[in-house]
PDB file of C-alpha atoms in Angstrom:
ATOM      1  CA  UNK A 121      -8.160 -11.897 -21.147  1.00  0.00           C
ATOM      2  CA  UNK A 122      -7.721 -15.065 -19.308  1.00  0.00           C
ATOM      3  CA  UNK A 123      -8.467 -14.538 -15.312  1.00  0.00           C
ATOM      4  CA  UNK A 124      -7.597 -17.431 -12.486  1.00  0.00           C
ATOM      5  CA  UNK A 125      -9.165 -17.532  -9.138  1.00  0.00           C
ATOM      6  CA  UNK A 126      -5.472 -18.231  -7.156  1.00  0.00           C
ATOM      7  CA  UNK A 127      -2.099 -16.302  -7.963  1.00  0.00           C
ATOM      8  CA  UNK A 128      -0.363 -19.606  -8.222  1.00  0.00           C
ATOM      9  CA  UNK A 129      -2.836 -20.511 -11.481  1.00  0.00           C
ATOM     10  CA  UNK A 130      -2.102 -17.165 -13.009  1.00  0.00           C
ATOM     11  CA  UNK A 131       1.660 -17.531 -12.783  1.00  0.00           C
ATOM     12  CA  UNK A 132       1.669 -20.772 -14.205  1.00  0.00           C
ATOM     13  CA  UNK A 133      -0.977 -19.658 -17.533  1.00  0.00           C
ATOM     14  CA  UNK A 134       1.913 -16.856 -17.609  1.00  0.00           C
ATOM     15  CA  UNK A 135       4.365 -18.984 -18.528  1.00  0.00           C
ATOM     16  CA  UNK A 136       2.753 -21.040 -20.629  1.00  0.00           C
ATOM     17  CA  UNK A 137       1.704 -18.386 -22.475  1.00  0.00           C
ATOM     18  CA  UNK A 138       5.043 -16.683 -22.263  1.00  0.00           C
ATOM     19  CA  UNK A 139       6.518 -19.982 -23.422  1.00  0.00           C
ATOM     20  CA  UNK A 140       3.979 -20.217 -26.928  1.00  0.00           C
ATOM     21  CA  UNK A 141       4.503 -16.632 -27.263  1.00  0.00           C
ATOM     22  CA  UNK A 142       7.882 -17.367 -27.703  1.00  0.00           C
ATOM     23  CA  UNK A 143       8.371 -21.083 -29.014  1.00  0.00           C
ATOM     24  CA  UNK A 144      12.350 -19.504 -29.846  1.00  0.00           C
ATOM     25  CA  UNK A 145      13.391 -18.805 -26.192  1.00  0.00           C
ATOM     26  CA  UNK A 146      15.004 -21.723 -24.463  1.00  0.00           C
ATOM     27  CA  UNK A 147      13.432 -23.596 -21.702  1.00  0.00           C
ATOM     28  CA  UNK A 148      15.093 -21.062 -19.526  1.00  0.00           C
ATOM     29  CA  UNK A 149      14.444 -17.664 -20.500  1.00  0.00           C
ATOM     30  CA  UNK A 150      15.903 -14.594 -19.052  1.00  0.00           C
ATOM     31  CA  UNK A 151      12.857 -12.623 -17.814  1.00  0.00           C
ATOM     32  CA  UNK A 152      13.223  -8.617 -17.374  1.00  0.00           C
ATOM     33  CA  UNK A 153       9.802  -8.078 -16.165  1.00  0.00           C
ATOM     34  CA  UNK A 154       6.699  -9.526 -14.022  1.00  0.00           C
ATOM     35  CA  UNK A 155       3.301  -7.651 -14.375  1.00  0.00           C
ATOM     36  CA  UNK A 156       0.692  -8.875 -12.284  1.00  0.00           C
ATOM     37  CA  UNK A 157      -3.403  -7.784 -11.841  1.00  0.00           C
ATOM     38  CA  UNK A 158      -6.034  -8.133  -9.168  1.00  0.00           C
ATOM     39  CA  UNK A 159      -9.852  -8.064 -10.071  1.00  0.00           C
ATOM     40  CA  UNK A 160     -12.492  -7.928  -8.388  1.00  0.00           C
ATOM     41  CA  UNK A 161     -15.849  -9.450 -10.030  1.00  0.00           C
ATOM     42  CA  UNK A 162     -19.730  -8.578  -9.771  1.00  0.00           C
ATOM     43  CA  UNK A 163     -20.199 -11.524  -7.052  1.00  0.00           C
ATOM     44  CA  UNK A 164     -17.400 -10.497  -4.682  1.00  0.00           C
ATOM     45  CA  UNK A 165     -15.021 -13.249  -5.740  1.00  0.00           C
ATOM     46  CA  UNK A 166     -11.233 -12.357  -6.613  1.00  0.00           C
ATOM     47  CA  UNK A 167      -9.264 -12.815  -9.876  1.00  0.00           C
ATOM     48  CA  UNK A 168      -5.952 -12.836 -10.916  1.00  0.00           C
ATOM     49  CA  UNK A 169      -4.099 -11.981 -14.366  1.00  0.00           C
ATOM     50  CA  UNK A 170      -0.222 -12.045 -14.737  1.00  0.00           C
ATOM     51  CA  UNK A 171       2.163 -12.036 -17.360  1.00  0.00           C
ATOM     52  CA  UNK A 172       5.732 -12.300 -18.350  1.00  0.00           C
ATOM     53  CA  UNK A 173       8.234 -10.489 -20.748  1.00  0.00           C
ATOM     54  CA  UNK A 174      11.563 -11.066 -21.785  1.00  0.00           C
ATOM     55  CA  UNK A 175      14.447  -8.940 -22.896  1.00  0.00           C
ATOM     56  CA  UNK A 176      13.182  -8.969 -26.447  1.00  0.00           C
ATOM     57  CA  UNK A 177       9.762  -8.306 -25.883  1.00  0.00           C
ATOM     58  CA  UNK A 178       8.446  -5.283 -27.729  1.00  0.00           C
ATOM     59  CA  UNK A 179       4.701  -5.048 -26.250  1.00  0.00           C
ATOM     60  CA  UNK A 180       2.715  -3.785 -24.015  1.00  0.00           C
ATOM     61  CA  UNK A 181       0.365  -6.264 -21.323  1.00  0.00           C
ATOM     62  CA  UNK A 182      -2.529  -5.725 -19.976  1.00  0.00           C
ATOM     63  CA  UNK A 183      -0.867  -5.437 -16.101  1.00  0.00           C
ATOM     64  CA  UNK A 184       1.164  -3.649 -13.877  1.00  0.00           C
ATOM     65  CA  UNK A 185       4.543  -3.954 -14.173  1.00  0.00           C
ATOM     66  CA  UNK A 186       5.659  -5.182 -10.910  1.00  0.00           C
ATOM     67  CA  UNK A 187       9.371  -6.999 -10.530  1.00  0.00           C
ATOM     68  CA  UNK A 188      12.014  -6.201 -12.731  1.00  0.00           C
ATOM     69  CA  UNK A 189      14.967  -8.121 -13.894  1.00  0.00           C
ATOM     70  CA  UNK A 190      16.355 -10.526 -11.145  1.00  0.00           C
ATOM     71  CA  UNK A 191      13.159 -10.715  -9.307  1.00  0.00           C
ATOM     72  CA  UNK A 192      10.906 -10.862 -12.169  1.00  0.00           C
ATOM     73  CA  UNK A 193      13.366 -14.309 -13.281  1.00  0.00           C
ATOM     74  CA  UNK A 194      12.795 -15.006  -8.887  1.00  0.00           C
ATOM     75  CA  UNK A 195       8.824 -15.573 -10.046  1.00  0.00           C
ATOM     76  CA  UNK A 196       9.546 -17.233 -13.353  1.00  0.00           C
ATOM     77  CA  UNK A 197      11.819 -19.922 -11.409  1.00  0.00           C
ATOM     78  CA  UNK A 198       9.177 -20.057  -8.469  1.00  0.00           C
ATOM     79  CA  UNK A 199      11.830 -18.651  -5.667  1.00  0.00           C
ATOM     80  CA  UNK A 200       9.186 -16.128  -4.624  1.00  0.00           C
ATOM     81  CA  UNK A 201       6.259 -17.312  -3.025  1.00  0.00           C
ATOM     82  CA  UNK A 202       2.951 -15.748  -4.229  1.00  0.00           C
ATOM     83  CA  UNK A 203       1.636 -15.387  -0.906  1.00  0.00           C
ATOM     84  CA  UNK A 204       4.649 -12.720  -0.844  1.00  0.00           C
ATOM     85  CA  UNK A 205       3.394 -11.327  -4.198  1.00  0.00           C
ATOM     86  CA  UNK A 206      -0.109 -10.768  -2.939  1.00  0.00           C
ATOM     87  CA  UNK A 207       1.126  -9.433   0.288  1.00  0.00           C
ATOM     88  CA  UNK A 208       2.578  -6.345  -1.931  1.00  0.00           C
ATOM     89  CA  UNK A 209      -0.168  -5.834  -4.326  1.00  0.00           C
ATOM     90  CA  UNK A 210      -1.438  -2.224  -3.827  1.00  0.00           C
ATOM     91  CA  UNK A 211      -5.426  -2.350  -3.128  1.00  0.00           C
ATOM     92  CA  UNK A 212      -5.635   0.873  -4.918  1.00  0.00           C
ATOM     93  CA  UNK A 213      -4.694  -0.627  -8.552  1.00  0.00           C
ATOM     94  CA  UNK A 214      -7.272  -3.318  -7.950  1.00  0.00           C
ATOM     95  CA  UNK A 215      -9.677  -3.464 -10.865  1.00  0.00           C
ATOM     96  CA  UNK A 216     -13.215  -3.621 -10.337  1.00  0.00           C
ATOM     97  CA  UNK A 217     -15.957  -5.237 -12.436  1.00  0.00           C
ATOM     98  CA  UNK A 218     -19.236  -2.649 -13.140  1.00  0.00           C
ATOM     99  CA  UNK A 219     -20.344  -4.288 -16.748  1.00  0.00           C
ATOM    100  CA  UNK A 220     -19.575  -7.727 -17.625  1.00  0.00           C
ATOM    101  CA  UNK A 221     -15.848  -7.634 -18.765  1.00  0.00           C
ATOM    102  CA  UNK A 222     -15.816  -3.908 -18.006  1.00  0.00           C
ATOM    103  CA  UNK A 223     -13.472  -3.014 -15.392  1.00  0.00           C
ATOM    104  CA  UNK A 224     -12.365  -0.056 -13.414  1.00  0.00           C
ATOM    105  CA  UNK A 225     -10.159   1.227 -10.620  1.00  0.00           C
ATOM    106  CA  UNK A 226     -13.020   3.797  -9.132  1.00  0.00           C
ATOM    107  CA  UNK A 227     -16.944   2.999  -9.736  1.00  0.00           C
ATOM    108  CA  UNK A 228     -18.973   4.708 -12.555  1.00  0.00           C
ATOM    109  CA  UNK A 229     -20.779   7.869 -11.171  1.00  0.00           C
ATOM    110  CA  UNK A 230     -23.237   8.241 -14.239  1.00  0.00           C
ATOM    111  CA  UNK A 231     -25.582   5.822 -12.587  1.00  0.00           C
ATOM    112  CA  UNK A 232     -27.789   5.519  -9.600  1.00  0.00           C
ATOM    113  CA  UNK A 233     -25.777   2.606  -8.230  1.00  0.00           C
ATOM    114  CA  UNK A 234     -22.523   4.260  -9.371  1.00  0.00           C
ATOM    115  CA  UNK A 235     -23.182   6.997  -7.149  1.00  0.00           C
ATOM    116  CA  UNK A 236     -24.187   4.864  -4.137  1.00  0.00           C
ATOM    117  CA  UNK A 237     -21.279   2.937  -4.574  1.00  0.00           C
ATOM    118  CA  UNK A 238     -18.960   5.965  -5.004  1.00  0.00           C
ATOM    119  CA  UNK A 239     -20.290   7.215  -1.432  1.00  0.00           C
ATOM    120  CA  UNK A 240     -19.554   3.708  -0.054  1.00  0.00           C
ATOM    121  CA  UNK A 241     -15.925   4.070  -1.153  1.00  0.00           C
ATOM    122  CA  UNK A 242     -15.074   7.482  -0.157  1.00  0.00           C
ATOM    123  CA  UNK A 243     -15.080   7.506   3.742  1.00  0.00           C
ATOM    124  CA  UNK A 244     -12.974  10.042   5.434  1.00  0.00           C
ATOM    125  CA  UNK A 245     -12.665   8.632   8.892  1.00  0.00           C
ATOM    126  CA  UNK A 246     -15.361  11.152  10.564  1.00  0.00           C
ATOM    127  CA  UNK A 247     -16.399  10.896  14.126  1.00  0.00           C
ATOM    128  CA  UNK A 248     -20.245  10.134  12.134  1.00  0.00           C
ATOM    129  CA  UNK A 249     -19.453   7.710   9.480  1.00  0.00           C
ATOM    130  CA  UNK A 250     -17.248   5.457  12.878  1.00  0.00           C
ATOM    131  CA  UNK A 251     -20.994   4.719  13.941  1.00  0.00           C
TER     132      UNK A 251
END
């Protein structure tokens, strides 16, 4: 798994790999689908994984799908700019990093500083936690 601190980097290793994935697929591929991932490391600091599929791609990545057809080709010709992309990421399927290359949507609550962080996360707005 190959992670890139800007979207723009992530693209790009996208279709590179796409392209050596592929060496058959001309140098202008129809793409069906753009999947795209956010991380978040130990250290605070933000990562990015994308990939690309065609129409006769048979597996699975390791992102969420995200732009189908037409506007998955939109990011493979760079028409869509990927402050747009990051603008519609969802913060809830942000990955989180507990072990090294172990990542997770929610924390681990089978450790001390699992369950600290799990209370950290799960604030309901009340009049006690505003202060």
């Amino acid at each position: 798994m190959d992670l890139y601190t800007t979207l723009p980097e992530a693209i790009e290793a996208a279709r590179e790999t796409f392209l050596s994935d592929y060496p058959d697929s001309d140098s202008d591929p129809n793409i069906t689908q753009f999947s795209l991932q956010k991380y978040v490391m130990q250290d605070g600091d933000y990562r990015w994984q994308a990939e690309f599929f065609g129409e006769d791609t048979t597996e699975e990545g390791e992102c969420l799908p995200m732009l189908f057809d037409e506007a998955a080709q939109a990011v493979w010709d760079g028409d869509v700019d990927p402050q747009e992309l990051q603008q519609e990421w969802l913060d809830e399927n942000t990955l989180h990093e507990w072990d090294d290359g172990e990542f997770q949507l929610t924390p681990p609550t089978d450790t001390e500083e699992g369950l600290r962080a799990a209370e950290e996360w799960t604030d309901d707005d009340t009049e006690s936690e505003r202060w």
